[in-house]
Short mmCIF file of C-alpha atoms in Angstrom, two decimals:
data_model
loop_
_atom_site.label_atom_id
_atom_site.label_comp_id
_atom_site.label_asym_id
_atom_site.label_seq_id
_atom_site.Cartn_x
_atom_site.Cartn_y
_atom_site.Cartn_z
CA MET A 291 49.86 49.48 -60.49
CA TYR A 292 51.34 52.70 -62.04
CA ASP A 293 49.84 55.85 -62.73
CA SER A 294 50.43 57.76 -65.88
CA VAL A 295 52.56 61.06 -65.61
CA LYS A 296 50.61 64.17 -65.06
CA GLY A 297 49.77 65.90 -68.33
CA PHE A 298 50.27 62.84 -70.39
CA ARG A 299 47.35 60.85 -71.72
CA ASP A 300 46.66 57.25 -72.75
CA PHE A 301 44.45 56.83 -75.88
CA TYR A 302 42.59 53.57 -76.20
CA PRO A 303 41.40 52.18 -79.59
CA GLU A 304 37.96 53.83 -79.53
CA GLU A 305 39.54 57.28 -78.74
CA MET A 306 42.27 56.67 -81.20
CA GLN A 307 39.82 55.90 -84.04
CA ALA A 308 38.20 59.42 -83.63
CA ARG A 309 41.69 60.88 -83.29
CA ARG A 310 42.84 59.20 -86.29
CA TRP A 311 39.86 60.47 -88.48
CA ALA A 312 40.82 64.06 -87.25
CA MET A 313 44.50 63.73 -88.14
CA ASP A 314 43.77 62.16 -91.56
CA THR A 315 41.35 65.00 -92.29
CA LEU A 316 43.90 67.69 -91.49
CA GLU A 317 46.51 66.01 -93.35
CA ASP A 318 44.31 65.35 -96.37
CA VAL A 319 43.41 69.04 -96.67
CA ALA A 320 47.13 70.07 -96.63
CA GLN A 321 48.19 67.41 -99.09
CA ARG A 322 45.42 68.64 -101.52
CA TYR A 323 47.25 72.13 -101.46
CA GLY A 324 50.52 70.60 -102.22
CA PHE A 325 52.07 70.43 -98.74
CA ARG A 326 54.67 67.76 -98.46
CA GLU A 327 55.02 65.74 -95.25
CA ILE A 328 58.19 65.79 -93.30
CA GLY A 329 59.57 63.78 -90.37
CA THR A 330 61.31 65.63 -87.45
CA PRO A 331 63.22 64.46 -84.19
CA ALA A 332 61.81 64.27 -80.73
CA ILE A 333 64.85 65.99 -79.27
CA GLU A 334 66.86 69.05 -80.27
CA PRO A 335 69.83 70.86 -78.66
CA THR A 336 68.53 72.88 -75.70
CA GLU A 337 70.47 75.76 -76.88
CA MET A 338 68.61 76.26 -79.97
CA TYR A 339 65.57 77.19 -77.70
CA VAL A 340 67.73 79.25 -75.37
CA ASP A 341 68.99 81.37 -78.29
CA LYS A 342 65.47 81.84 -79.71
CA SER A 343 63.54 82.72 -76.33
CA GLY A 344 66.16 83.24 -73.54
CA GLU A 345 67.30 81.18 -70.63
CA GLU A 346 64.02 81.48 -68.90
CA ILE A 347 62.58 79.05 -71.55
CA VAL A 348 64.45 75.99 -69.97
CA GLU A 349 61.82 76.19 -67.10
CA GLU A 350 59.14 75.17 -69.72
CA LEU A 351 61.16 72.44 -71.27
CA TYR A 352 61.72 68.64 -70.66
CA SER A 353 65.58 69.22 -70.84
CA PHE A 354 68.27 66.92 -69.74
CA GLU A 355 71.83 65.97 -70.31
CA ASP A 356 72.10 62.77 -72.51
CA LYS A 357 74.54 59.97 -72.19
CA GLY A 358 76.95 61.80 -74.48
CA GLY A 359 76.95 64.79 -72.24
CA ARG A 360 75.00 66.95 -74.56
CA GLU A 361 72.23 69.24 -73.27
CA VAL A 362 68.90 68.45 -75.29
CA ALA A 363 65.30 68.88 -74.91
CA LEU A 364 62.20 67.28 -75.87
CA THR A 365 60.79 69.65 -78.63
CA PRO A 366 58.13 72.06 -77.40
CA GLU A 367 57.21 73.44 -80.86
CA LEU A 368 58.19 72.67 -84.64
CA THR A 369 59.04 76.06 -85.87
CA PRO A 370 62.82 76.11 -84.82
CA THR A 371 63.21 72.53 -86.05
CA VAL A 372 61.83 73.29 -89.61
CA ALA A 373 64.00 76.68 -89.68
CA ARG A 374 67.05 74.41 -88.83
CA MET A 375 66.00 71.87 -91.51
CA PHE A 376 65.51 74.69 -94.00
CA VAL A 377 68.78 76.39 -93.47
CA ALA A 378 70.57 72.87 -93.85
CA LYS A 379 69.42 72.50 -97.46
CA GLN A 380 68.48 76.16 -98.34
CA GLN A 381 70.36 76.13 -101.57
CA GLU A 382 69.12 72.91 -102.65
CA LEU A 383 65.30 73.32 -102.22
CA SER A 384 63.06 74.63 -104.70
CA LYS A 385 60.99 77.53 -103.32
CA PRO A 386 58.55 78.03 -102.24
CA ILE A 387 58.63 75.20 -99.88
CA LYS A 388 55.40 73.98 -98.42
CA TRP A 389 55.70 71.32 -95.62
CA VAL A 390 53.27 69.52 -93.14
CA SER A 391 54.03 67.60 -90.02
CA THR A 392 51.71 65.86 -87.34
CA ARG A 393 53.43 64.73 -84.36
CA PRO A 394 53.54 65.26 -80.44
CA PHE A 395 55.36 67.99 -78.62
CA TRP A 396 56.21 68.53 -74.88
CA ARG A 397 56.14 71.51 -72.57
CA TYR A 398 56.41 71.43 -68.85
CA GLU A 399 53.34 73.62 -67.87
CA GLU A 400 50.24 73.43 -65.88
CA PRO A 401 47.65 71.10 -67.58
CA GLN A 402 44.42 73.05 -68.25
CA GLN A 403 41.51 72.90 -70.63
CA GLY A 404 42.75 71.93 -74.04
CA ARG A 405 46.49 72.03 -72.90
CA PHE A 406 48.64 69.07 -71.74
CA ARG A 407 52.30 68.51 -71.27
CA GLU A 408 52.40 66.22 -74.17
CA PHE A 409 50.17 67.51 -77.11
CA TYR A 410 49.88 66.93 -80.76
CA GLN A 411 49.76 69.44 -83.47
CA THR A 412 49.65 69.52 -87.28
CA ASN A 413 52.14 72.05 -88.54
CA VAL A 414 51.59 73.77 -91.84
CA ASP A 415 54.24 76.16 -93.28
CA ILE A 416 55.24 77.94 -96.42
CA PHE A 417 58.89 79.14 -96.90
CA GLY A 418 60.10 81.35 -99.64
CA SER A 419 57.02 83.81 -100.60
CA ALA A 420 56.22 87.18 -99.41
CA GLU A 421 53.35 87.46 -101.45
CA PRO A 422 49.87 88.04 -99.74
CA THR A 423 48.61 84.97 -101.69
CA ALA A 424 50.92 82.73 -99.45
CA ASP A 425 49.13 84.10 -96.32
CA ALA A 426 45.74 83.67 -97.94
CA GLU A 427 46.61 80.06 -98.82
CA ILE A 428 47.47 79.39 -95.25
CA LEU A 429 44.16 80.86 -94.17
CA ALA A 430 42.30 78.88 -96.86
CA VAL A 431 43.99 75.72 -95.71
CA ALA A 432 43.03 76.60 -92.08
CA VAL A 433 39.31 77.13 -93.22
CA ASP A 434 39.19 74.00 -95.23
CA MET A 435 40.52 71.87 -92.42
CA LEU A 436 37.77 73.15 -90.12
CA THR A 437 34.82 72.75 -92.72
CA ASP A 438 36.24 69.10 -93.58
CA LEU A 439 35.98 68.31 -90.04
CA GLY A 440 32.20 69.33 -90.37
CA LEU A 441 32.19 72.63 -88.74
CA THR A 442 30.36 75.60 -90.22
CA ALA A 443 30.88 79.39 -90.22
CA GLU A 444 28.46 79.50 -87.17
CA ASP A 445 30.91 77.16 -85.08
CA PHE A 446 34.30 79.13 -85.51
CA GLU A 447 35.64 82.61 -86.05
CA ILE A 448 39.11 83.42 -87.49
CA ARG A 449 40.37 86.74 -86.24
CA VAL A 450 42.97 88.27 -88.50
CA SER A 451 45.34 91.08 -87.52
CA HIS A 452 48.76 92.52 -88.67
CA ARG A 453 51.67 92.92 -86.19
CA ASP A 454 53.29 95.86 -88.17
CA ILE A 455 50.00 97.91 -87.88
CA LEU A 456 50.18 97.41 -84.09
CA ALA A 457 54.01 98.24 -84.02
CA GLY A 458 53.44 101.25 -86.28
CA VAL A 459 50.55 102.73 -84.10
CA LEU A 460 52.72 102.08 -81.07
CA GLU A 461 55.80 103.86 -82.55
CA SER A 462 53.67 106.88 -83.47
CA PHE A 463 53.29 107.91 -79.89
CA GLU A 464 55.81 110.26 -78.42
CA ALA A 465 56.97 107.69 -75.90
CA ASP A 466 59.80 105.24 -75.59
CA VAL A 467 57.82 101.98 -76.12
CA ASP A 468 59.00 98.47 -75.86
CA VAL A 469 56.95 97.34 -78.74
CA PRO A 470 57.35 93.60 -78.29
CA GLU A 471 56.34 94.08 -74.73
CA ALA A 472 53.35 96.06 -75.55
CA ILE A 473 52.28 93.64 -78.23
CA ARG A 474 52.50 90.80 -75.75
CA ALA A 475 50.17 93.03 -73.35
CA VAL A 476 47.55 93.10 -76.29
CA ASP A 477 47.81 89.42 -76.69
CA LYS A 478 46.65 88.97 -73.19
CA ARG A 479 44.17 91.71 -73.30
CA ALA A 480 41.09 89.32 -73.22
CA LYS A 481 42.56 87.12 -70.38
CA VAL A 482 43.14 89.97 -67.77
CA ASP A 483 41.25 92.72 -66.14
CA HIS A 484 41.20 95.91 -68.11
CA ASP A 485 43.12 97.95 -65.54
CA ASP A 486 45.77 95.13 -65.53
CA TYR A 487 45.98 95.35 -69.40
CA LEU A 488 46.43 99.13 -69.14
CA ASP A 489 49.06 98.73 -66.49
CA ALA A 490 50.91 96.45 -68.75
CA LEU A 491 50.76 98.96 -71.61
CA VAL A 492 52.29 101.54 -69.30
CA ASP A 493 54.95 99.23 -68.15
CA ALA A 494 55.78 98.90 -71.82
CA GLY A 495 56.26 102.71 -72.00
CA LEU A 496 52.87 104.24 -72.75
CA ASN A 497 51.24 106.81 -70.38
CA TYR A 498 47.76 106.05 -69.20
CA GLY A 499 46.17 108.42 -71.68
CA GLN A 500 48.30 106.94 -74.61
CA ALA A 501 47.12 103.52 -73.41
CA ASP A 502 43.54 104.45 -73.53
CA THR A 503 43.94 105.95 -76.88
CA PHE A 504 45.93 103.03 -78.29
CA ASP A 505 43.26 100.56 -77.14
CA GLU A 506 40.62 102.60 -78.70
CA MET A 507 42.58 102.63 -82.00
CA LEU A 508 42.72 98.87 -81.82
CA GLN A 509 38.80 98.73 -81.87
CA ILE A 510 38.29 100.68 -85.00
CA ASP A 511 35.86 99.03 -87.44
CA ALA A 512 37.56 96.98 -90.16
CA GLU A 513 36.27 99.16 -92.85
CA GLU A 514 38.02 102.04 -91.33
CA ILE A 515 41.40 100.44 -90.51
CA GLU A 516 43.02 102.20 -93.45
CA THR A 517 42.51 105.54 -91.80
CA LEU A 518 45.13 104.67 -89.08
CA ALA A 519 47.78 105.72 -91.43
CA ASP A 520 46.28 109.16 -91.57
CA LEU A 521 45.66 109.21 -87.91
CA THR A 522 49.23 108.19 -87.04
CA GLY A 523 50.97 109.79 -90.09
CA SER A 524 52.85 106.41 -90.35
CA GLU A 525 53.95 105.23 -93.76
CA ASP A 526 54.64 101.82 -91.92
CA VAL A 527 51.09 101.64 -90.99
CA ARG A 528 49.95 102.56 -94.40
CA ALA A 529 52.06 99.76 -96.06
CA ALA A 530 50.83 97.15 -93.13
CA THR A 531 47.14 98.15 -93.86
CA ASP A 532 47.67 97.85 -97.60
CA ASN A 533 49.32 94.42 -97.04
CA LEU A 534 46.47 93.23 -94.76
CA GLN A 535 43.92 94.32 -97.50
CA ALA A 536 45.75 92.45 -100.14
CA VAL A 537 45.68 89.23 -98.00
CA LEU A 538 41.93 89.70 -97.62
CA ASP A 539 41.45 90.20 -101.28
CA ALA A 540 43.39 87.03 -102.07
CA ALA A 541 41.24 85.20 -99.32
CA GLU A 542 38.35 86.29 -101.21
CA ASP A 543 39.55 84.57 -104.29
CA PHE A 544 40.22 81.51 -102.26
CA GLY A 545 36.66 81.49 -101.21
CA VAL A 546 37.25 81.99 -97.43
CA ARG A 547 36.99 85.63 -96.85
CA ASP A 548 33.43 85.37 -95.06
CA HIS A 549 35.29 83.00 -92.49
CA LEU A 550 37.64 85.82 -91.54
CA THR A 551 37.01 88.75 -89.13
CA VAL A 552 39.61 91.72 -88.87
CA SER A 553 40.58 92.25 -85.26
CA LEU A 554 43.55 94.26 -84.21
CA THR A 555 43.26 93.18 -80.64
CA THR A 556 44.48 89.71 -81.92
CA ALA A 557 48.29 90.03 -81.54
CA ARG A 558 49.86 86.50 -81.05
CA GLY A 559 52.51 86.97 -78.25
CA LEU A 560 55.43 85.36 -79.76
CA ASP A 561 58.04 87.92 -80.83
CA TYR A 562 58.89 86.24 -84.08
CA TYR A 563 55.71 87.07 -85.77
CA THR A 564 56.29 89.98 -88.44
CA GLY A 565 53.05 90.54 -90.32
CA VAL A 566 49.68 89.07 -90.85
CA VAL A 567 48.70 87.00 -87.73
CA PHE A 568 45.39 85.10 -87.00
CA GLU A 569 43.77 82.89 -84.32
CA CYS A 570 40.71 80.65 -84.49
CA PHE A 571 38.12 80.93 -81.70
CA ASP A 572 34.92 79.04 -80.80
CA SER A 573 32.32 81.29 -81.83
CA THR A 574 30.13 80.27 -78.85
CA GLY A 575 33.05 80.85 -76.35
CA GLU A 576 32.43 77.43 -74.76
CA VAL A 577 36.06 76.59 -75.64
CA SER A 578 37.53 79.28 -73.53
CA ARG A 579 40.97 79.82 -75.38
CA SER A 580 42.20 80.04 -78.80
CA VAL A 581 41.86 76.93 -80.78
CA PHE A 582 44.91 77.60 -82.80
CA GLY A 583 46.94 80.55 -84.43
CA GLY A 584 49.51 81.32 -86.89
CA GLY A 585 50.98 84.05 -89.07
CA ARG A 586 53.85 85.28 -90.80
CA TYR A 587 57.49 84.98 -89.52
CA ASP A 588 59.74 86.50 -92.02
CA ASP A 589 62.88 86.88 -89.83
CA LEU A 590 63.19 83.45 -88.31
CA ILE A 591 65.20 81.60 -90.93
CA GLU A 592 67.75 84.50 -90.87
CA GLY A 593 67.88 84.29 -87.09
CA PHE A 594 68.90 80.59 -87.48
CA GLY A 595 71.84 81.38 -89.68
CA GLY A 596 70.06 81.24 -93.10
CA GLN A 597 69.47 83.67 -95.97
CA PRO A 598 66.65 86.18 -95.41
CA THR A 599 63.56 84.04 -96.11
CA PRO A 600 59.88 84.96 -95.81
CA ALA A 601 57.71 82.40 -94.08
CA VAL A 602 54.10 81.92 -92.98
CA GLY A 603 52.34 78.98 -91.28
CA PHE A 604 49.97 77.75 -88.41
CA ALA A 605 49.76 74.91 -86.31
CA PRO A 606 46.28 73.39 -85.21
CA GLY A 607 46.47 71.55 -81.85
CA HIS A 608 44.37 68.49 -81.82
CA ALA A 609 43.24 68.84 -78.05
CA THR A 610 41.63 72.31 -78.72
CA LEU A 611 40.25 71.17 -81.99
CA GLN A 612 38.62 68.13 -80.46
CA LEU A 613 36.85 70.39 -77.87
CA LEU A 614 35.51 72.56 -80.70
CA CYS A 615 34.35 69.47 -82.71
CA GLN A 616 32.68 67.93 -79.55
CA ARG A 617 30.98 71.38 -78.66
CA ALA A 618 29.70 71.66 -82.25
CA GLY A 619 28.53 67.85 -82.27
CA VAL A 620 30.75 66.83 -85.23
CA TRP A 621 33.18 64.70 -83.23
CA PRO A 622 32.67 61.01 -84.34
CA ALA A 623 31.49 58.41 -81.79
CA GLU A 624 34.44 57.11 -80.04
CA GLU A 625 33.76 53.38 -80.72
CA LEU A 626 35.20 50.68 -82.73
CA SER A 627 34.10 49.77 -86.22
CA THR A 628 34.48 46.48 -87.95
CA ASP A 629 33.12 45.72 -91.38
CA TYR A 630 33.29 41.93 -91.21
CA TYR A 631 33.84 39.22 -88.65
CA VAL A 632 34.58 35.83 -90.13
CA LEU A 633 33.43 33.16 -87.59
CA GLN A 634 34.78 29.77 -87.68
CA VAL A 635 32.93 26.67 -86.58
CA GLY A 636 34.90 23.35 -86.58
CA ASP A 637 37.91 22.69 -88.79
CA THR A 638 37.15 25.37 -91.35
CA ARG A 639 40.26 27.77 -90.96
CA PRO A 640 41.50 27.48 -94.47
CA THR A 641 38.27 28.46 -96.16
CA ALA A 642 37.51 31.18 -93.36
CA ALA A 643 41.21 32.63 -93.94
CA ARG A 644 40.42 32.61 -97.67
CA ILE A 645 37.28 34.68 -97.23
CA ALA A 646 38.87 37.23 -94.89
CA ARG A 647 41.81 37.80 -97.22
CA ASP A 648 39.44 38.41 -100.09
CA LEU A 649 37.54 40.87 -98.06
CA ARG A 650 40.63 42.63 -96.86
CA GLU A 651 41.87 42.87 -100.44
CA ARG A 652 38.71 44.98 -101.14
CA GLY A 653 39.91 47.34 -98.39
CA HIS A 654 37.54 46.25 -95.64
CA VAL A 655 38.23 45.89 -91.76
CA VAL A 656 37.99 42.13 -91.27
CA GLU A 657 38.52 40.13 -87.96
CA SER A 658 38.51 36.50 -87.47
CA ASP A 659 38.99 34.10 -84.48
CA VAL A 660 42.50 33.85 -83.25
CA ALA A 661 41.60 32.31 -79.77
CA ASP A 662 39.73 29.13 -80.63
CA ARG A 663 36.56 30.39 -79.11
CA SER A 664 33.08 28.86 -79.24
CA PHE A 665 30.44 30.04 -81.51
CA GLY A 666 28.75 32.08 -78.63
CA ALA A 667 32.03 33.66 -77.70
CA GLN A 668 32.83 34.57 -81.23
CA MET A 669 29.36 36.27 -81.73
CA GLY A 670 29.94 38.08 -78.48
CA TYR A 671 33.27 39.33 -79.54
CA ALA A 672 31.82 40.42 -83.15
CA ASP A 673 29.13 42.48 -81.25
CA GLY A 674 31.84 44.03 -78.87
CA VAL A 675 33.92 45.24 -81.93
CA ASN A 676 30.78 46.67 -83.73
CA ALA A 677 31.05 44.13 -86.61
CA GLU A 678 28.42 45.16 -89.14
CA THR A 679 28.21 41.72 -90.91
CA VAL A 680 29.37 38.20 -89.62
CA VAL A 681 30.39 35.62 -92.12
CA ILE A 682 29.64 32.13 -90.58
CA VAL A 683 32.01 29.47 -91.94
CA GLY A 684 30.76 26.30 -90.35
CA GLU A 685 31.56 22.59 -91.22
CA GLN A 686 27.77 22.08 -91.95
CA ASP A 687 27.64 25.08 -94.25
CA LEU A 688 30.65 23.93 -96.01
CA GLU A 689 28.98 20.45 -96.65
CA ASN A 690 26.47 22.26 -98.62
CA ASP A 691 29.16 24.54 -100.28
CA GLU A 692 27.64 27.55 -98.52
CA VAL A 693 28.50 30.12 -95.95
CA THR A 694 25.97 32.20 -93.79
CA LEU A 695 25.92 35.95 -93.96
CA LYS A 696 24.30 37.67 -90.72
CA GLU A 697 23.78 41.37 -90.43
CA MET A 698 24.31 42.41 -86.88
CA ASP A 699 21.90 45.36 -86.54
CA ASP A 700 18.78 43.49 -87.31
CA GLY A 701 19.77 39.83 -87.08
CA GLU A 702 18.77 39.01 -90.62
CA GLN A 703 20.88 36.23 -92.17
CA VAL A 704 21.04 34.36 -95.59
CA SER A 705 22.82 31.41 -97.03
CA VAL A 706 25.22 32.08 -99.80
CA PRO A 707 26.89 29.85 -102.28
CA LEU A 708 30.52 29.74 -101.23
CA SER A 709 31.64 30.10 -104.85
CA ALA A 710 29.61 33.42 -104.97
CA PHE A 711 31.23 34.88 -101.80
CA PRO A 712 32.49 37.51 -101.88
CA GLY A 713 32.42 37.07 -105.78
CA ASP A 714 32.23 40.26 -107.66
CA HIS A 715 30.85 42.20 -104.78
CA ASP A 716 32.95 45.01 -103.42
CA ARG A 717 30.68 45.20 -100.29
CA PRO A 718 28.73 42.15 -99.95
CA THR A 719 25.67 42.35 -97.78
CA PHE A 720 22.59 40.43 -96.90
CA GLU A 721 20.55 42.49 -99.60
CA ASP A 722 22.95 41.21 -102.32
CA PHE A 723 21.91 37.58 -101.68
CA ALA A 724 18.31 37.87 -100.13
CA GLU A 725 15.51 36.73 -102.55
#
């Protein structure tokens, strides 16, 4: 016997049925907004990730030399890939471009709650629009995905911030601040001791007094954020707060403003974020980490050799979403479901096969015997796959030009004229034929 590789998971049919429901729900929301599905490769040149994140990123990758001597890596995220794809056809594509993709990714890191070495995400991105409406649409897609999964405003919180506000406030101090490093410290604020957080800000170039002041400014009430421009004297902060307010105003028009909380301590640690950023959290805190996040990354396409192109997107991870849905009680039961089992007794396969075909053509999940089993064994199997209805096609039934319809939940059954089944019924059940 072999064990599975650490950080990689098997999904049996019962689990996959629930997972498929979640995937289909997310993709259906994106498609309703006009996002078009793309397909992407499982490996990319390792150099693409090194150029973006530095040599140290290799330690987090499943990277290797292929048989052609090329250094490649299993894709740890989609953003560089979609940037590459966009640049390859930048002149041909009508903008804005709206892409969606669901697929696995791989990172060599320690597994923990909601995080595995192989993980699945649905990536949603808009390229070619710098308008606040694009940010608001991304937020609306995120909210609609969550509510279509059955979650309510009491189940989740989406915290919205703006990287340029953080950068502008940091640059207003009379200090030589490493802004990206300071923003990474803010991103880790809730995960470390407060003293360690202040130490990280000092390491980034602030003194302890400035670090305290900066942290106090981040906790300003949402209604007072616009005063940060006056406090700092920074026109960059004023422009960023105006942009954030414009996004929130557009989100109001999209009907999702009430799901958003302004929180400047939300930073997103990746350096490529440039404007509005956001993260989704379990409102009860039982899911101890961010469920997903996203934001604007206007400089990334240019960094991959393309023309300057604004972009915004997010990527809900399916493992953390499942944790949130399970905590909220909206994750479906992980069990098989079957609409009909067509049971054969004796030499009745041609008729049974015709009935099964007719039911499948109506869009139902239908199983029938492929193992030449007894009546009792077939009934046991039908119960095992949670068949709602069993259609018994027996030699004796056919002699009377009938089949027997049996409901599995209550055991009720009725004889039905063969010519009337399934007939004009889209979803024939016991009630359709009982007197």
